[in-house]
mmCIF file of C-alpha atoms and ligand atoms in Angstrom:
data_model
loop_
_atom_site.group_PDB
_atom_site.id
_atom_site.type_symbol
_atom_site.label_atom_id
_atom_site.label_comp_id
_atom_site.label_asym_id
_atom_site.label_seq_id
_atom_site.Cartn_x
_atom_site.Cartn_y
_atom_site.Cartn_z
ATOM 1 C CA UNK A 1 67.266 79.413 80.760
ATOM 2 C CA UNK A 2 66.693 75.829 81.233
ATOM 3 C CA UNK A 3 67.745 73.260 79.073
ATOM 4 C CA UNK A 4 64.436 72.592 77.436
ATOM 5 C CA UNK A 5 63.799 76.586 76.738
ATOM 6 C CA UNK A 6 67.462 76.853 75.085
ATOM 7 C CA UNK A 7 66.813 73.833 72.916
ATOM 8 C CA UNK A 8 63.338 75.274 71.633
ATOM 9 C CA UNK A 9 65.256 79.522 71.212
ATOM 10 C CA UNK A 10 67.591 77.256 69.391
ATOM 11 C CA UNK A 11 65.662 75.285 67.283
ATOM 12 C CA UNK A 12 63.221 78.533 66.262
ATOM 13 C CA UNK A 13 66.477 80.114 65.483
ATOM 14 C CA UNK A 14 67.867 77.857 63.152
ATOM 15 C CA UNK A 15 64.509 77.843 61.628
ATOM 16 C CA UNK A 16 64.625 81.603 60.615
ATOM 17 C CA UNK A 17 68.095 80.958 59.646
ATOM 18 C CA UNK A 18 67.422 78.342 57.379
ATOM 19 C CA UNK A 19 65.865 80.744 54.654
ATOM 20 C CA UNK A 20 68.609 83.446 55.140
ATOM 21 C CA UNK A 21 69.805 85.491 52.006
ATOM 22 C CA UNK A 22 72.063 88.104 53.820
ATOM 23 C CA UNK A 23 74.757 86.774 51.282
ATOM 24 C CA UNK A 24 75.595 85.548 48.068
ATOM 25 C CA UNK A 25 75.960 82.278 49.194
ATOM 26 C CA UNK A 26 72.102 81.736 49.550
ATOM 27 C CA UNK A 27 71.667 81.312 45.723
ATOM 28 C CA UNK A 28 74.464 78.099 45.595
ATOM 29 C CA UNK A 29 73.448 76.270 48.260
ATOM 30 C CA UNK A 30 71.615 72.909 48.739
ATOM 31 C CA UNK A 31 70.490 73.785 52.292
ATOM 32 C CA UNK A 32 72.228 76.173 55.437
ATOM 33 C CA UNK A 33 73.892 74.065 57.928
ATOM 34 C CA UNK A 34 72.993 75.341 60.822
ATOM 35 C CA UNK A 35 75.227 73.401 63.115
ATOM 36 C CA UNK A 36 74.753 70.688 65.444
ATOM 37 C CA UNK A 37 75.182 68.894 69.005
ATOM 38 C CA UNK A 38 73.866 69.549 72.488
ATOM 39 C CA UNK A 39 72.418 72.487 72.729
ATOM 40 C CA UNK A 40 73.418 72.551 76.713
ATOM 41 C CA UNK A 41 77.048 72.118 75.555
ATOM 42 C CA UNK A 42 80.035 73.585 77.606
ATOM 43 C CA UNK A 43 82.048 73.346 74.939
ATOM 44 C CA UNK A 44 81.597 74.519 70.851
ATOM 45 C CA UNK A 45 83.808 73.764 68.057
ATOM 46 C CA UNK A 46 83.836 76.644 65.180
ATOM 47 C CA UNK A 47 85.132 75.601 62.024
ATOM 48 C CA UNK A 48 85.067 77.183 58.817
ATOM 49 C CA UNK A 49 82.639 76.608 56.009
ATOM 50 C CA UNK A 50 80.399 73.861 54.923
ATOM 51 C CA UNK A 51 81.728 71.662 51.860
ATOM 52 C CA UNK A 52 80.411 69.563 49.951
ATOM 53 C CA UNK A 53 79.024 66.675 51.907
ATOM 54 C CA UNK A 54 77.827 69.140 54.473
ATOM 55 C CA UNK A 55 76.408 71.130 52.275
ATOM 56 C CA UNK A 56 74.129 67.487 50.849
ATOM 57 C CA UNK A 57 73.047 66.757 55.037
ATOM 58 C CA UNK A 58 72.947 69.716 56.489
ATOM 59 C CA UNK A 59 75.342 68.748 58.970
ATOM 60 C CA UNK A 60 78.840 70.550 60.046
ATOM 61 C CA UNK A 61 81.803 68.170 59.345
ATOM 62 C CA UNK A 62 80.448 64.592 58.329
ATOM 63 C CA UNK A 63 83.522 64.666 55.316
ATOM 64 C CA UNK A 64 87.237 63.772 56.010
ATOM 65 C CA UNK A 65 87.888 66.374 58.411
ATOM 66 C CA UNK A 66 84.906 65.431 60.470
ATOM 67 C CA UNK A 67 86.030 62.104 60.534
ATOM 68 C CA UNK A 68 89.192 63.184 61.744
ATOM 69 C CA UNK A 69 87.707 65.370 64.266
ATOM 70 C CA UNK A 70 85.370 62.177 65.963
ATOM 71 C CA UNK A 71 88.216 60.529 66.089
ATOM 72 C CA UNK A 72 90.107 63.605 68.299
ATOM 73 C CA UNK A 73 87.187 63.679 69.765
ATOM 74 C CA UNK A 74 86.794 60.340 71.111
ATOM 75 C CA UNK A 75 90.493 60.039 72.461
ATOM 76 C CA UNK A 76 89.320 62.886 75.068
ATOM 77 C CA UNK A 77 86.391 60.478 75.711
ATOM 78 C CA UNK A 78 84.020 62.725 74.006
ATOM 79 C CA UNK A 79 81.192 62.525 71.210
ATOM 80 C CA UNK A 80 79.212 64.789 69.255
ATOM 81 C CA UNK A 81 76.268 64.861 71.367
ATOM 82 C CA UNK A 82 78.671 66.002 74.024
ATOM 83 C CA UNK A 83 79.723 69.368 72.227
ATOM 84 C CA UNK A 84 78.127 71.672 70.037
ATOM 85 C CA UNK A 85 79.651 72.729 66.553
ATOM 86 C CA UNK A 86 79.239 75.260 64.301
ATOM 87 C CA UNK A 87 80.934 76.809 61.451
ATOM 88 C CA UNK A 88 81.933 81.023 60.552
ATOM 89 C CA UNK A 89 79.915 80.713 57.077
ATOM 90 C CA UNK A 90 76.332 78.407 57.232
ATOM 91 C CA UNK A 91 76.674 77.831 53.445
ATOM 92 C CA UNK A 92 78.841 76.797 51.056
ATOM 93 C CA UNK A 93 81.486 78.329 49.170
ATOM 94 C CA UNK A 94 81.455 77.557 45.764
ATOM 95 C CA UNK A 95 84.237 75.368 44.985
ATOM 96 C CA UNK A 96 85.062 74.950 48.650
ATOM 97 C CA UNK A 97 86.577 78.436 48.295
ATOM 98 C CA UNK A 98 88.397 80.753 51.153
ATOM 99 C CA UNK A 99 85.365 82.657 52.812
ATOM 100 C CA UNK A 100 85.068 86.380 51.739
ATOM 101 C CA UNK A 101 85.107 89.146 54.091
ATOM 102 C CA UNK A 102 81.650 90.549 53.165
ATOM 103 C CA UNK A 103 80.300 86.495 54.051
ATOM 104 C CA UNK A 104 82.497 86.344 57.664
ATOM 105 C CA UNK A 105 80.668 90.070 58.347
ATOM 106 C CA UNK A 106 77.095 88.997 56.771
ATOM 107 C CA UNK A 107 77.199 85.370 58.846
ATOM 108 C CA UNK A 108 78.582 86.444 61.890
ATOM 109 C CA UNK A 109 75.215 87.468 63.541
ATOM 110 C CA UNK A 110 74.375 84.043 63.419
ATOM 111 C CA UNK A 111 77.598 83.239 65.068
ATOM 112 C CA UNK A 112 77.279 85.369 67.527
ATOM 113 C CA UNK A 113 73.221 84.314 68.395
ATOM 114 C CA UNK A 114 73.820 81.072 68.757
ATOM 115 C CA UNK A 115 77.219 81.704 71.116
ATOM 116 C CA UNK A 116 74.565 83.214 72.977
ATOM 117 C CA UNK A 117 72.300 81.178 73.035
ATOM 118 C CA UNK A 118 74.448 78.016 73.762
ATOM 119 C CA UNK A 119 76.745 79.423 76.346
ATOM 120 C CA UNK A 120 79.604 77.260 75.674
ATOM 121 C CA UNK A 121 82.281 77.395 78.594
ATOM 122 C CA UNK A 122 85.195 76.772 76.099
ATOM 123 C CA UNK A 123 84.747 77.496 71.911
ATOM 124 C CA UNK A 124 87.861 75.823 70.337
ATOM 125 C CA UNK A 125 88.158 77.294 66.960
ATOM 126 C CA UNK A 126 88.785 75.662 64.459
ATOM 127 C CA UNK A 127 91.486 77.316 62.201
ATOM 128 C CA UNK A 128 92.815 80.897 60.779
ATOM 129 C CA UNK A 129 89.059 82.166 59.925
ATOM 130 C CA UNK A 130 86.954 81.539 63.771
ATOM 131 C CA UNK A 131 90.681 81.632 65.206
ATOM 132 C CA UNK A 132 90.710 85.932 64.119
ATOM 133 C CA UNK A 133 87.286 86.463 63.721
ATOM 134 C CA UNK A 134 86.485 85.289 67.527
ATOM 135 C CA UNK A 135 89.457 86.275 69.150
ATOM 136 C CA UNK A 136 89.222 90.097 66.770
ATOM 137 C CA UNK A 137 93.114 89.671 66.243
ATOM 138 C CA UNK A 138 95.368 89.319 63.098
ATOM 139 C CA UNK A 139 97.815 86.635 64.743
ATOM 140 C CA UNK A 140 96.929 83.372 61.972
ATOM 141 C CA UNK A 141 96.711 79.440 64.513
ATOM 142 C CA UNK A 142 100.275 78.852 63.779
ATOM 143 C CA UNK A 143 100.961 81.398 65.746
ATOM 144 C CA UNK A 144 98.137 80.882 68.584
ATOM 145 C CA UNK A 145 97.469 77.193 68.519
ATOM 146 C CA UNK A 146 97.126 75.986 71.935
ATOM 147 C CA UNK A 147 97.181 78.903 73.632
ATOM 148 C CA UNK A 148 93.703 79.514 75.624
ATOM 149 C CA UNK A 149 92.590 83.417 76.305
ATOM 150 C CA UNK A 150 89.495 84.613 77.345
ATOM 151 C CA UNK A 151 87.485 86.908 75.155
ATOM 152 C CA UNK A 152 84.703 89.564 75.685
ATOM 153 C CA UNK A 153 81.310 88.513 72.924
ATOM 154 C CA UNK A 154 78.211 90.479 73.577
ATOM 155 C CA UNK A 155 77.987 90.795 77.364
ATOM 156 C CA UNK A 156 80.062 87.088 77.910
ATOM 157 C CA UNK A 157 83.069 85.727 78.817
ATOM 158 C CA UNK A 158 83.867 83.324 77.268
ATOM 159 C CA UNK A 159 87.656 81.301 76.845
ATOM 160 C CA UNK A 160 88.411 81.006 73.290
ATOM 161 C CA UNK A 161 91.114 77.541 72.666
ATOM 162 C CA UNK A 162 92.650 78.107 68.920
ATOM 163 C CA UNK A 163 93.531 75.169 67.614
ATOM 164 C CA UNK A 164 94.277 73.505 64.162
ATOM 165 C CA UNK A 165 91.874 72.425 61.446
ATOM 166 C CA UNK A 166 91.212 69.246 61.152
ATOM 167 C CA UNK A 167 91.388 69.287 57.244
ATOM 168 C CA UNK A 168 95.250 70.557 57.678
ATOM 169 C CA UNK A 169 96.149 67.795 59.449
ATOM 170 C CA UNK A 170 94.655 65.094 57.102
ATOM 171 C CA UNK A 171 97.791 64.734 55.101
ATOM 172 C CA UNK A 172 100.307 66.425 57.282
ATOM 173 C CA UNK A 173 101.739 63.337 60.237
ATOM 174 C CA UNK A 174 103.525 66.655 61.859
ATOM 175 C CA UNK A 175 100.290 68.287 62.118
ATOM 176 C CA UNK A 176 98.420 66.010 63.168
ATOM 177 C CA UNK A 177 100.677 65.469 66.395
ATOM 178 C CA UNK A 178 100.429 68.521 67.700
ATOM 179 C CA UNK A 179 96.309 68.771 66.787
ATOM 180 C CA UNK A 180 96.146 65.409 69.113
ATOM 181 C CA UNK A 181 98.352 67.245 72.407
ATOM 182 C CA UNK A 182 96.236 70.207 71.491
ATOM 183 C CA UNK A 183 93.142 68.319 71.782
ATOM 184 C CA UNK A 184 94.767 66.577 75.239
ATOM 185 C CA UNK A 185 93.832 69.650 76.642
ATOM 186 C CA UNK A 186 91.035 70.174 76.065
ATOM 187 C CA UNK A 187 89.179 67.996 79.381
ATOM 188 C CA UNK A 188 91.515 70.054 81.864
ATOM 189 C CA UNK A 189 90.792 73.717 80.201
ATOM 190 C CA UNK A 190 87.313 72.784 79.967
ATOM 191 C CA UNK A 191 86.797 71.142 83.749
ATOM 192 C CA UNK A 192 88.724 74.878 84.806
ATOM 193 C CA UNK A 193 86.902 76.956 81.939
ATOM 194 C CA UNK A 194 83.433 75.361 83.371
ATOM 195 C CA UNK A 195 84.555 76.127 87.418
ATOM 196 C CA UNK A 196 85.391 80.013 86.557
ATOM 197 C CA UNK A 197 82.026 80.578 84.902
ATOM 198 C CA UNK A 198 79.327 78.570 87.076
ATOM 199 C CA UNK A 199 76.705 80.828 88.953
ATOM 200 C CA UNK A 200 77.521 81.697 91.613
ATOM 201 C CA UNK A 201 74.505 80.887 93.133
ATOM 202 C CA UNK A 202 75.059 77.350 93.260
ATOM 203 C CA UNK A 203 78.233 77.300 94.614
ATOM 204 C CA UNK A 204 77.849 76.295 98.750
ATOM 205 C CA UNK A 205 78.314 79.041 100.852
ATOM 206 C CA UNK A 206 82.326 79.886 101.981
ATOM 207 C CA UNK A 207 83.148 78.565 105.605
ATOM 208 C CA UNK A 208 82.957 81.107 108.469
ATOM 209 C CA UNK A 209 86.783 80.971 109.518
ATOM 210 C CA UNK A 210 86.711 80.846 112.976
ATOM 211 C CA UNK A 211 89.528 82.837 114.500
ATOM 212 C CA UNK A 212 91.617 79.778 116.609
ATOM 213 C CA UNK A 213 92.877 80.748 119.435
ATOM 214 C CA UNK A 214 97.233 80.289 118.311
ATOM 215 C CA UNK A 215 96.536 82.653 115.659
ATOM 216 C CA UNK A 216 94.787 84.683 117.701
ATOM 217 C CA UNK A 217 97.567 85.312 119.823
ATOM 218 C CA UNK A 218 100.250 85.809 116.977
ATOM 219 C CA UNK A 219 97.657 88.282 116.506
ATOM 220 C CA UNK A 220 97.328 87.080 113.271
ATOM 221 C CA UNK A 221 93.383 87.921 113.514
HETATM 222 N N1 LIG B 301 85.492 71.941 57.033
HETATM 223 C C1 LIG B 301 84.811 72.967 58.251
HETATM 224 O O1 LIG B 301 85.668 73.992 58.667
HETATM 225 N N2 LIG B 301 83.714 72.837 58.335
HETATM 226 C C2 LIG B 301 83.103 71.526 57.736
HETATM 227 O O2 LIG B 301 81.871 71.606 58.590
HETATM 228 C C3 LIG B 301 83.398 71.026 57.182
HETATM 229 C C4 LIG B 301 84.887 70.907 56.587
#
């Protein structure tokens, strides 16, 4: 898919999702918070669920945690326009309570479809819920933050990078430091992930190796 097709497919999917009633959260929401950013992003962030402000504005991470996310992005010279930001749940849980297993199960096809359409090369999971869902493992964020791993989602392999949720770092300076350190590794991880997953047909053909006379003499060819 080229950029234009990808953007159109994502817009269509956002329109379909806007009327989702797959779980009871649809009854209390102001609107579905689909996600925002570049449809062509190589880097995707997956948070937990919309809060009050996100539910009001229809955009993920616009509250305090979002301001910190913007600052952390700025620290690695990125803006929201360079990435795509989504949540595990697209609708706000009442009183910002934790997502329930049946809500996650109902909503996960939306997340998987977004990943399929955007084809990010690196997916940074923010906190426990996104990390456990996309890694398919029970290990929590305290144990696995900062440890990149490869996961197969549908037919694609993506690089997963679990990091703390910005909300966890808002009031705990020691956690903020860890989050900043984990963020600082993103540019290098992204470069590697983009290099590894780029279409082989776009790469220049490998040079044809001619044996040099000395190697031939030494019997290396
Ligand atoms: N926390 C999240 O996980 N997502 C948001 O969109 C806002 C806060």
